[in-house]
Tab-separated table of N, CA and C in Angstrom:
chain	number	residue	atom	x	y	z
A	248	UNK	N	0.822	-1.185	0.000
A	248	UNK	CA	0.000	0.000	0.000
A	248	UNK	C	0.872	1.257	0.000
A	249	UNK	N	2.074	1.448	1.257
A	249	UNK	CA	2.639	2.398	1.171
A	249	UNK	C	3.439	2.605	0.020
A	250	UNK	N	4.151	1.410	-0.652
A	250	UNK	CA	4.739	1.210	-1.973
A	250	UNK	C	3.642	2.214	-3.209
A	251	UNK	N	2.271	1.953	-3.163
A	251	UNK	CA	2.338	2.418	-4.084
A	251	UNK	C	1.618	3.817	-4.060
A	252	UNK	N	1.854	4.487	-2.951
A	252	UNK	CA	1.669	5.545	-2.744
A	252	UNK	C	2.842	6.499	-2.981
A	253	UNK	N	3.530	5.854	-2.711
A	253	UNK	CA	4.966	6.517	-3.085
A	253	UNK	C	5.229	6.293	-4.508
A	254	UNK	N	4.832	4.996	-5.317
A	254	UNK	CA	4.578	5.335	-6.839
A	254	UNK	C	3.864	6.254	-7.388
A	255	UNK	N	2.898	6.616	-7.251
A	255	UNK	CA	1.792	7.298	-7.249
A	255	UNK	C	2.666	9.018	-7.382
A	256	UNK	N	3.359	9.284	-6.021
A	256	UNK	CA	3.431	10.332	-5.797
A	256	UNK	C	5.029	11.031	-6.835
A	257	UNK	N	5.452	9.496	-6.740
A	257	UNK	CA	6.625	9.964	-7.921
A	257	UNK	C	6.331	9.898	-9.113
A	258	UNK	N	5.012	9.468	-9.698
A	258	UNK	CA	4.919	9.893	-11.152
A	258	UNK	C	4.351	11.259	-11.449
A	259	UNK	N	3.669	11.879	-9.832
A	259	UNK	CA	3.194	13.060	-10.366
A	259	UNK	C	4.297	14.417	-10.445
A	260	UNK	N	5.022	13.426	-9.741
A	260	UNK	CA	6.334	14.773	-9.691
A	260	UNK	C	7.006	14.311	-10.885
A	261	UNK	N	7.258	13.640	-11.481
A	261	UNK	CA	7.704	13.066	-12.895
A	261	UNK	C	7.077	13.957	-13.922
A	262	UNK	N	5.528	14.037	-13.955
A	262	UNK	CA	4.565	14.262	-14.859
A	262	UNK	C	4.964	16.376	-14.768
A	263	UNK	N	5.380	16.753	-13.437
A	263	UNK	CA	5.500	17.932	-13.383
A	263	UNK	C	6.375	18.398	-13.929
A	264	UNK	N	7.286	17.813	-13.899
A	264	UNK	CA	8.836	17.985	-14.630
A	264	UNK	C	8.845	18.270	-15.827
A	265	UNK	N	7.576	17.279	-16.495
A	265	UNK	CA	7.904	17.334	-17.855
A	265	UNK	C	7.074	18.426	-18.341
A	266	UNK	N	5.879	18.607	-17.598
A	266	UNK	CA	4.939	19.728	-17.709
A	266	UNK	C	5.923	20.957	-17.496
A	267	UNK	N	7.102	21.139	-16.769
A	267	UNK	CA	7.703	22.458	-16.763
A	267	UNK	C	8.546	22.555	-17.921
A	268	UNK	N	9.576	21.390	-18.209
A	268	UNK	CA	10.528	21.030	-19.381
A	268	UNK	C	9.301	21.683	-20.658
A	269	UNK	N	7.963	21.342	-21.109
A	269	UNK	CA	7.706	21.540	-22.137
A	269	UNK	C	7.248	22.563	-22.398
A	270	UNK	N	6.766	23.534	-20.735
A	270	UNK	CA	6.009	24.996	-20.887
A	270	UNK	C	7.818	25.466	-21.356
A	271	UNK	N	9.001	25.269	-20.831
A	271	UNK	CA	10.008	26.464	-21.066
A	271	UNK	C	10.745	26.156	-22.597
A	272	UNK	N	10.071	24.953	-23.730
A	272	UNK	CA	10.542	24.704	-24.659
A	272	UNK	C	9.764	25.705	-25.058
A	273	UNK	N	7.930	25.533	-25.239
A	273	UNK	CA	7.080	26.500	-25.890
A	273	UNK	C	7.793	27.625	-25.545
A	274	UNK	N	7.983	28.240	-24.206
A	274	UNK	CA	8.375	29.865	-24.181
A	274	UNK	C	9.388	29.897	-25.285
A	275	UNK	N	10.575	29.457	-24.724
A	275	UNK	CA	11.716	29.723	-25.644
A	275	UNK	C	11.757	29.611	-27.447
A	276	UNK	N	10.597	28.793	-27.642
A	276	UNK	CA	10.052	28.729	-29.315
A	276	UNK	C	9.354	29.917	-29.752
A	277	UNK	N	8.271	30.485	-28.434
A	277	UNK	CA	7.744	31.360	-29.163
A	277	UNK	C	8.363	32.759	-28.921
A	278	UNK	N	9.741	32.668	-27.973
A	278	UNK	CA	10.693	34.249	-27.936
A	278	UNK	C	11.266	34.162	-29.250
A	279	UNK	N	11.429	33.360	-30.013
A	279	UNK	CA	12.254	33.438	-31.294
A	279	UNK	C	11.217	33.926	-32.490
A	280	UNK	N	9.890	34.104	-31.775
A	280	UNK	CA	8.810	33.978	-33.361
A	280	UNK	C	8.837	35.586	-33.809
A	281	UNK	N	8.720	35.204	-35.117
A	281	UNK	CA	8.246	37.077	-35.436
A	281	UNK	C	6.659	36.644	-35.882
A	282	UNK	N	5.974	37.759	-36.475
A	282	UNK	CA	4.618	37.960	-36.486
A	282	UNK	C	4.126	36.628	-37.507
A	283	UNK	N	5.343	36.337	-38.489
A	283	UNK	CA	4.380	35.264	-39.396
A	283	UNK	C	4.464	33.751	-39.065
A	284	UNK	N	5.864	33.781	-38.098
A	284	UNK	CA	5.948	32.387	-37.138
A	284	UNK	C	4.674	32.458	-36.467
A	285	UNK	N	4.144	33.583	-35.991
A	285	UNK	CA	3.073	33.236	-34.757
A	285	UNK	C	2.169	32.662	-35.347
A	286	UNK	N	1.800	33.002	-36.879
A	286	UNK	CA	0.640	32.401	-37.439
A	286	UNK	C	0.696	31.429	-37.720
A	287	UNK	N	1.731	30.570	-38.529
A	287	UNK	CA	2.218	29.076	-38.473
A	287	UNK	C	1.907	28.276	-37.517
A	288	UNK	N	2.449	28.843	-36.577
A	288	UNK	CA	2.111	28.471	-35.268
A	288	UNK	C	0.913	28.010	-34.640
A	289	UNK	N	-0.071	28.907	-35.222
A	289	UNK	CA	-1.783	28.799	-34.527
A	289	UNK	C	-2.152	27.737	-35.608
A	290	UNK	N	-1.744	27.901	-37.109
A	290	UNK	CA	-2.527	27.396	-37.528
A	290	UNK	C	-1.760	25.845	-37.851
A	291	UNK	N	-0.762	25.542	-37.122
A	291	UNK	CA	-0.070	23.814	-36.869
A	291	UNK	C	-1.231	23.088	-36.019
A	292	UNK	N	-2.231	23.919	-34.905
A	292	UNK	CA	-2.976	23.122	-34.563
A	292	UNK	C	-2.536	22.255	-33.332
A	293	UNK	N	-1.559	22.228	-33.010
A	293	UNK	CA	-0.823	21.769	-31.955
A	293	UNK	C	-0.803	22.437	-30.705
A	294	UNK	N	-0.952	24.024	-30.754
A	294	UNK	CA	-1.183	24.990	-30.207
A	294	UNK	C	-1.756	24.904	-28.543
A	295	UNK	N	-1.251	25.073	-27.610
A	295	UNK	CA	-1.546	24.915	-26.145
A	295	UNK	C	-1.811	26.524	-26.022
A	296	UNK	N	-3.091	26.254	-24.825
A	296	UNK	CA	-2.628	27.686	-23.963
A	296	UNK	C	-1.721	28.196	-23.317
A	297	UNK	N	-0.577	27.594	-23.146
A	297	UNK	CA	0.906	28.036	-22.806
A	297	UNK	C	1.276	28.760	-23.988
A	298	UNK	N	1.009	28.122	-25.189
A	298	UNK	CA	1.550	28.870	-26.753
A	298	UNK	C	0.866	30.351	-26.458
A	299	UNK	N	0.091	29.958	-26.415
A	299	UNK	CA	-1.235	30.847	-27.210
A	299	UNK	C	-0.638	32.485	-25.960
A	300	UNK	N	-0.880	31.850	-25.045
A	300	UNK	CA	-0.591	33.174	-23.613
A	300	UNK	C	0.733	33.909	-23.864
A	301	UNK	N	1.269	33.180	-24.307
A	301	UNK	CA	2.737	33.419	-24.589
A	301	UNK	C	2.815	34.757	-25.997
A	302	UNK	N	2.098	34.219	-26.960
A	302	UNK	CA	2.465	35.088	-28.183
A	302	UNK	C	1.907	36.545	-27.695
A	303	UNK	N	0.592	35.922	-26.842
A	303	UNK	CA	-0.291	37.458	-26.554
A	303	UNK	C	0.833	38.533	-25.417
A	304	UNK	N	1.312	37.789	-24.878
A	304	UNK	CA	2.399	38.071	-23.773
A	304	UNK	C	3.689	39.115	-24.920
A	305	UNK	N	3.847	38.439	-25.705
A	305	UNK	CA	5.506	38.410	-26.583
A	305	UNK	C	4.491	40.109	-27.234
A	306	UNK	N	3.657	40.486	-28.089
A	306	UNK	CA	2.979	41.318	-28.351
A	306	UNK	C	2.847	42.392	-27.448
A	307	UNK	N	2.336	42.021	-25.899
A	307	UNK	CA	2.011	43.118	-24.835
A	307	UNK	C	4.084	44.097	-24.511
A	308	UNK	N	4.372	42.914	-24.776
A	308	UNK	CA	5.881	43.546	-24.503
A	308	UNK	C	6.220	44.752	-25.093
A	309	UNK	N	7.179	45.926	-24.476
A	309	UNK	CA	7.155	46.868	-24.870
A	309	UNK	C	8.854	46.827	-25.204
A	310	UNK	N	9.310	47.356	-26.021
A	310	UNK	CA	10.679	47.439	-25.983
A	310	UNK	C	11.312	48.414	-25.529
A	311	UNK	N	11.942	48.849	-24.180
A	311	UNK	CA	12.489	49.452	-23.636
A	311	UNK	C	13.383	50.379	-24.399
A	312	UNK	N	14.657	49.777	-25.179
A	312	UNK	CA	15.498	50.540	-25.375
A	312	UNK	C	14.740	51.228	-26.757
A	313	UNK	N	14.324	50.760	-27.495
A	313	UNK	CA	13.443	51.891	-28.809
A	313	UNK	C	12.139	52.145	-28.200
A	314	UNK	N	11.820	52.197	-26.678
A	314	UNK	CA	10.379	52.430	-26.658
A	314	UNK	C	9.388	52.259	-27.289
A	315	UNK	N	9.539	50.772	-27.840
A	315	UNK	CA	8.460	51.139	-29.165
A	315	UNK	C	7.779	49.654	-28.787
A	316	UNK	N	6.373	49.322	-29.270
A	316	UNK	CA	5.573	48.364	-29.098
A	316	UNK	C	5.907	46.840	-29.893
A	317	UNK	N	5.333	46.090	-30.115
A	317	UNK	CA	5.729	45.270	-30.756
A	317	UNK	C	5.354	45.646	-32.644
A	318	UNK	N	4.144	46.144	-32.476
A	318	UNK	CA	3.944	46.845	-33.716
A	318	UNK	C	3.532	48.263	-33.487
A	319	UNK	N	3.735	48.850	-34.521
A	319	UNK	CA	3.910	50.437	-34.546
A	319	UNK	C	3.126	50.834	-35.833
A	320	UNK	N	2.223	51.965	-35.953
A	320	UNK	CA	1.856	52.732	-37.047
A	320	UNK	C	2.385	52.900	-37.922
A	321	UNK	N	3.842	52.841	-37.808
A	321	UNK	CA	4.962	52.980	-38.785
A	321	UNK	C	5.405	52.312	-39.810
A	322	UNK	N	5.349	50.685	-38.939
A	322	UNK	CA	5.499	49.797	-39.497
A	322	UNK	C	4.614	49.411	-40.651
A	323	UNK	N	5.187	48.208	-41.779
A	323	UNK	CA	4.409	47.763	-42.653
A	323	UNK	C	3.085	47.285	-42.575
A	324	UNK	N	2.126	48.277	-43.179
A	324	UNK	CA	0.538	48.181	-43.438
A	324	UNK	C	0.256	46.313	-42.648
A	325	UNK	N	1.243	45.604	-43.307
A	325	UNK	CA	0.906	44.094	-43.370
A	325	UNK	C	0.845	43.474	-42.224
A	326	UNK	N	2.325	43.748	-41.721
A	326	UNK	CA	2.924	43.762	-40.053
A	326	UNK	C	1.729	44.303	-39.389
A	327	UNK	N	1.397	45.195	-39.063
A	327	UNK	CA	0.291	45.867	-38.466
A	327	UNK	C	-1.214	44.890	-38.638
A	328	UNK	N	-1.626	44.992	-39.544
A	328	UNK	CA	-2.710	44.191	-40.002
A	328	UNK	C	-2.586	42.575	-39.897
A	329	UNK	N	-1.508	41.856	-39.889
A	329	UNK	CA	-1.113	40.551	-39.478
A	329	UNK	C	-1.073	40.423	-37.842
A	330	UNK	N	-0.586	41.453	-37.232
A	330	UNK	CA	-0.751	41.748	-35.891
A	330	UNK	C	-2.549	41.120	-35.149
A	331	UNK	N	-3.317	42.276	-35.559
A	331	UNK	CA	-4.535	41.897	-35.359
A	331	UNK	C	-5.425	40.927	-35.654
A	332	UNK	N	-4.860	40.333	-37.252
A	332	UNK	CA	-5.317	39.013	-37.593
A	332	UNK	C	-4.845	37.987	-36.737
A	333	UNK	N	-4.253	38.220	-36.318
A	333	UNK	CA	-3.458	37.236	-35.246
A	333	UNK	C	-4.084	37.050	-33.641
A	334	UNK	N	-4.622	38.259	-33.173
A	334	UNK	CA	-5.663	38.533	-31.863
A	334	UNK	C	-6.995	37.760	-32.310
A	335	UNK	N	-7.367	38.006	-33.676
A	335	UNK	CA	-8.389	37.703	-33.994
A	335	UNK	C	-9.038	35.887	-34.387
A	336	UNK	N	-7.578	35.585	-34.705
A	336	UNK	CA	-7.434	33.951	-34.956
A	336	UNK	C	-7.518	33.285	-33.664
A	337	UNK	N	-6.476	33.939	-32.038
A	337	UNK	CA	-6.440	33.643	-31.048
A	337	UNK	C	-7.940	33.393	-30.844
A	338	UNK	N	-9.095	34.396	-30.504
A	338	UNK	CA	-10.385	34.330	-30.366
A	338	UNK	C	-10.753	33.369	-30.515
A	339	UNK	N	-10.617	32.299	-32.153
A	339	UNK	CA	-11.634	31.668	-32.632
A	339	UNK	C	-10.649	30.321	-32.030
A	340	UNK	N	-9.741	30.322	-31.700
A	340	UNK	CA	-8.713	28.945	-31.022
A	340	UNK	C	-9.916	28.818	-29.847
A	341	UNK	N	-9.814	26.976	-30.187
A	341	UNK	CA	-10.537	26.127	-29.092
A	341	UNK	C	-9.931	26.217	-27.467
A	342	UNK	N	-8.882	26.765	-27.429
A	342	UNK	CA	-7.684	26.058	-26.728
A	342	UNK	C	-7.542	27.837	-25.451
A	343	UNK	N	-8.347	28.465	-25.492
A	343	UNK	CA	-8.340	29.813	-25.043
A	343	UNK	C	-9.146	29.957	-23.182
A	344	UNK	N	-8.356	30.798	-22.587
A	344	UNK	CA	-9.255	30.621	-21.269
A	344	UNK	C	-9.103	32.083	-21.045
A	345	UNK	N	-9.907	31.993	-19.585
A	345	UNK	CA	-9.878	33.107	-18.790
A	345	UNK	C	-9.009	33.854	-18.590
A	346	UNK	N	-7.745	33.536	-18.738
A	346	UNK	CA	-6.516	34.234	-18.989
A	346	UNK	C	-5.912	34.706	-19.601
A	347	UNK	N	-6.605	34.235	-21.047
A	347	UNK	CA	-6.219	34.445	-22.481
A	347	UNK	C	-6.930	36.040	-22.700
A	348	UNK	N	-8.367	35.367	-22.765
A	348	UNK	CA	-8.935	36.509	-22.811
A	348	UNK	C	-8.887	38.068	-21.925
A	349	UNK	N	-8.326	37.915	-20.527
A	349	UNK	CA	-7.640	39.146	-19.927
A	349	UNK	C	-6.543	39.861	-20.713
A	350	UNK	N	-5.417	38.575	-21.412
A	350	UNK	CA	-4.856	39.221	-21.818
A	350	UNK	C	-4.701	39.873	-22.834
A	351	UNK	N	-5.892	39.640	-23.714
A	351	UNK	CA	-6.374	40.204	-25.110
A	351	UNK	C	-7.408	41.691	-24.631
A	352	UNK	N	-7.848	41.579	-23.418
A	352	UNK	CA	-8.236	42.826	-23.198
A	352	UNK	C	-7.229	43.917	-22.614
A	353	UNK	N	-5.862	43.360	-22.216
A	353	UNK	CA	-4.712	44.307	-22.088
A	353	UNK	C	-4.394	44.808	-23.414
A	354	UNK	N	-4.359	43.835	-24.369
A	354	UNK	CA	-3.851	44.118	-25.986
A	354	UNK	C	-4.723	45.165	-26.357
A	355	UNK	N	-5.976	45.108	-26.381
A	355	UNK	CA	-7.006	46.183	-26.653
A	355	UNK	C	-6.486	47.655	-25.939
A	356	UNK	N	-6.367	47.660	-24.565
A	356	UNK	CA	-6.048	48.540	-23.883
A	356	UNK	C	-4.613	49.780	-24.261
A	357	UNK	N	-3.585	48.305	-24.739
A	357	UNK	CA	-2.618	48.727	-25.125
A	357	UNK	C	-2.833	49.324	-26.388
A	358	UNK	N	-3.389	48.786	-27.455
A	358	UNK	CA	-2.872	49.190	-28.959
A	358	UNK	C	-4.280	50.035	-29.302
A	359	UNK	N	-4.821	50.672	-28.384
A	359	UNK	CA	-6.451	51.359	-28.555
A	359	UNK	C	-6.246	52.094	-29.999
A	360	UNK	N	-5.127	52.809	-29.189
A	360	UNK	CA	-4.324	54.295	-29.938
A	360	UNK	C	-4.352	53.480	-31.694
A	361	UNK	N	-3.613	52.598	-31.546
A	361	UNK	CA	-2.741	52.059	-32.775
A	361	UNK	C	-4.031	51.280	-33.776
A	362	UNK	N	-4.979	50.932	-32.759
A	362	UNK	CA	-5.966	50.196	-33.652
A	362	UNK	C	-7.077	51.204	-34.417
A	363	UNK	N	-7.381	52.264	-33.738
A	363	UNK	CA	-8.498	53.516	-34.240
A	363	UNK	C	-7.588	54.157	-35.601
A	364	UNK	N	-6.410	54.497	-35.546
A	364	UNK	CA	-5.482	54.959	-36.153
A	364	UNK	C	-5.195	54.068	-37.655
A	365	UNK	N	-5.054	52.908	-37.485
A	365	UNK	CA	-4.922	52.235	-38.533
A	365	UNK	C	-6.379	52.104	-39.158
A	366	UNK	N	-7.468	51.977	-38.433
A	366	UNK	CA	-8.860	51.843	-38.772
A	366	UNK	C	-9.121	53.014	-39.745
A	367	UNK	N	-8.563	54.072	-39.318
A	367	UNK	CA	-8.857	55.485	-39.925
A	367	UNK	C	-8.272	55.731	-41.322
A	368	UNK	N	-6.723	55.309	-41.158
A	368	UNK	CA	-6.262	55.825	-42.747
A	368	UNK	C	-6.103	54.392	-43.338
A	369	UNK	N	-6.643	53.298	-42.960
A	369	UNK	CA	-6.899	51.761	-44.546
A	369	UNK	C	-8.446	51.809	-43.968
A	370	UNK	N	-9.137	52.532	-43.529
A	370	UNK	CA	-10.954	52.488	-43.483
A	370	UNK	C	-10.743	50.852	-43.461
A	371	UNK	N	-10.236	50.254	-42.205
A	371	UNK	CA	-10.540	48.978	-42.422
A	371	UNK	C	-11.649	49.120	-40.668
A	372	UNK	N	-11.791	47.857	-39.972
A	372	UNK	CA	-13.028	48.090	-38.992
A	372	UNK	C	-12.441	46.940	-37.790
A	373	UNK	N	-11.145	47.576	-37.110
A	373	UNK	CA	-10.268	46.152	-37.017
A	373	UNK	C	-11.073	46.152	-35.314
A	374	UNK	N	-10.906	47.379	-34.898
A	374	UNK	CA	-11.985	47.750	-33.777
A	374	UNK	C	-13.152	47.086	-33.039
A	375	UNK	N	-13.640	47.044	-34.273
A	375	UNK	CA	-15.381	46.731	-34.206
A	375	UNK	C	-14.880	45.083	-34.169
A	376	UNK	N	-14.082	44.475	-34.699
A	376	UNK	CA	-13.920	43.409	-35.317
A	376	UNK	C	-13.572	42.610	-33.457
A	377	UNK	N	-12.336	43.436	-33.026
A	377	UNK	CA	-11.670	42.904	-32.542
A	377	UNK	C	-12.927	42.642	-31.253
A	378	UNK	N	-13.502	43.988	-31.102
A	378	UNK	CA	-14.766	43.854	-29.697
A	378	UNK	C	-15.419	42.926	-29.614
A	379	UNK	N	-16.140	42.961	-30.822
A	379	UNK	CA	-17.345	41.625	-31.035
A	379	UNK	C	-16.850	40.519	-30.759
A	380	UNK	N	-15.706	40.058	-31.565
A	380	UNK	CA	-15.122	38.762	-31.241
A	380	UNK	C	-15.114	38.101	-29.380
A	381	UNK	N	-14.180	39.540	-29.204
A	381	UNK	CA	-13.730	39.035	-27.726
A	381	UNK	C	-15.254	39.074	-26.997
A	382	UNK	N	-16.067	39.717	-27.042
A	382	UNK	CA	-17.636	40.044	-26.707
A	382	UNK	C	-18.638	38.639	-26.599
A	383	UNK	N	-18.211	37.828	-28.106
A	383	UNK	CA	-18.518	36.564	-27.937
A	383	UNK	C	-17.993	35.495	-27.610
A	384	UNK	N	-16.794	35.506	-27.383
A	384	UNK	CA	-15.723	34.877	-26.875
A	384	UNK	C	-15.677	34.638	-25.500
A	385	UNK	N	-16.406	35.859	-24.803
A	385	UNK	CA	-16.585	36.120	-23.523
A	385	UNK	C	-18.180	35.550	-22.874
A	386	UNK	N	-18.749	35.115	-23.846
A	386	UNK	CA	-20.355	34.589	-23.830
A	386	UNK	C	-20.052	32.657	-23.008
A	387	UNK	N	-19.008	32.229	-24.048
A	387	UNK	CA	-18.490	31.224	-23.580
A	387	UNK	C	-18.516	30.543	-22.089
A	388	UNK	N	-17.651	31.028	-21.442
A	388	UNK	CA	-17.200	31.744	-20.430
A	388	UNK	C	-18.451	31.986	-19.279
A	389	UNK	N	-19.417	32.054	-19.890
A	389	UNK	CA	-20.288	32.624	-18.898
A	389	UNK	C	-21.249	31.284	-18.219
C-alpha cells in the first residue's frame, strides 16, 4: 500500500517535470517567433494555452530601449494588419481561457491608440472586429 503511494506520488512529480521542461521549450520557441511564425504556429494546430498566452504576452511587450511596441503605425501596413489578424485567430482557437482573454483585453487597452489609427487611414473596422469577437468569446465563459 505504502509502496504504491509513493509510486503514485513519484509519477506526479515526474509528470511535473515534464509539464515544466515543455512549458520552457514553448516559451523559448515562441521568444524566437516574429509575427508570421506566430501564425504558423496557430494554424499547426498543436497549439496549447501556454503557446497561445505566450504570443499574446511576446505582443504586450514593450521594448524598452526603442520604446516602441511590438507593432507600430509605422510599421508595414501588413505587419500591423497581421498583428490583429493574429488577436483575432487567437479568439476563434478552441484552446483559449480566462486568462487568455484578460490578456487580449490588455492588448485592446494597449494598442487602442494604434488600432483607431490604422482603422482610420486603410478604413478597415479592425476595432469593431476585434470587440465583437472578444464580446462573444466572452459569452463562452459565462
Amino acid at each position: 500500500m505504502e509502496k504504491m503511494m509513493l509510486k503514485k506520488l513519484f509519477n506526479k512529480q515526474v509528470k511535473k517535470l515534464q509539464d515544466c521542461k515543455q512549458e520552457k521549450e514553448i516559451l523559448t520557441k515562441v521568444a524566437k517567433m516574429d509575427i508570421y511564425d506566430m501564425h504558423n504556429y496557430l494554424k499547426d494546430g498543436n497549439t496549447c494555452e501556454i503557446g497561445i498566452d505566450a504570443i499574446i504576452k511576446k505582443i504586450l511587450q514593450k521594448d524598452t530601449k526603442e520604446n516602441r511596441r511590438f507593432v507600430e503605425i509605422y510599421d508595414a501596413k501588413y505587419k500591423v494588419g497581421k498583428c490583429f489578424d493574429l488577436i483575432l485567430n487567437i479568439l476563434e482557437y478552441n484552446n483559449i481561457t480566462k486568462k487568455t482573454l484578460s490578456l487580449i483585453d490588455d492588448f485592446l487597452f494597449l494598442y487602442s491608440d494604434l488600432i483607431r489609427e490604422y482603422d482610420e487611414k486603410y478604413e478597415d473596422k479592425y476595432q469593431e472586429k476585434l470587440k465583437n469577437a472578444l464580446f462573444f468569446r466572452r459569452k463562452d465563459f459565462e
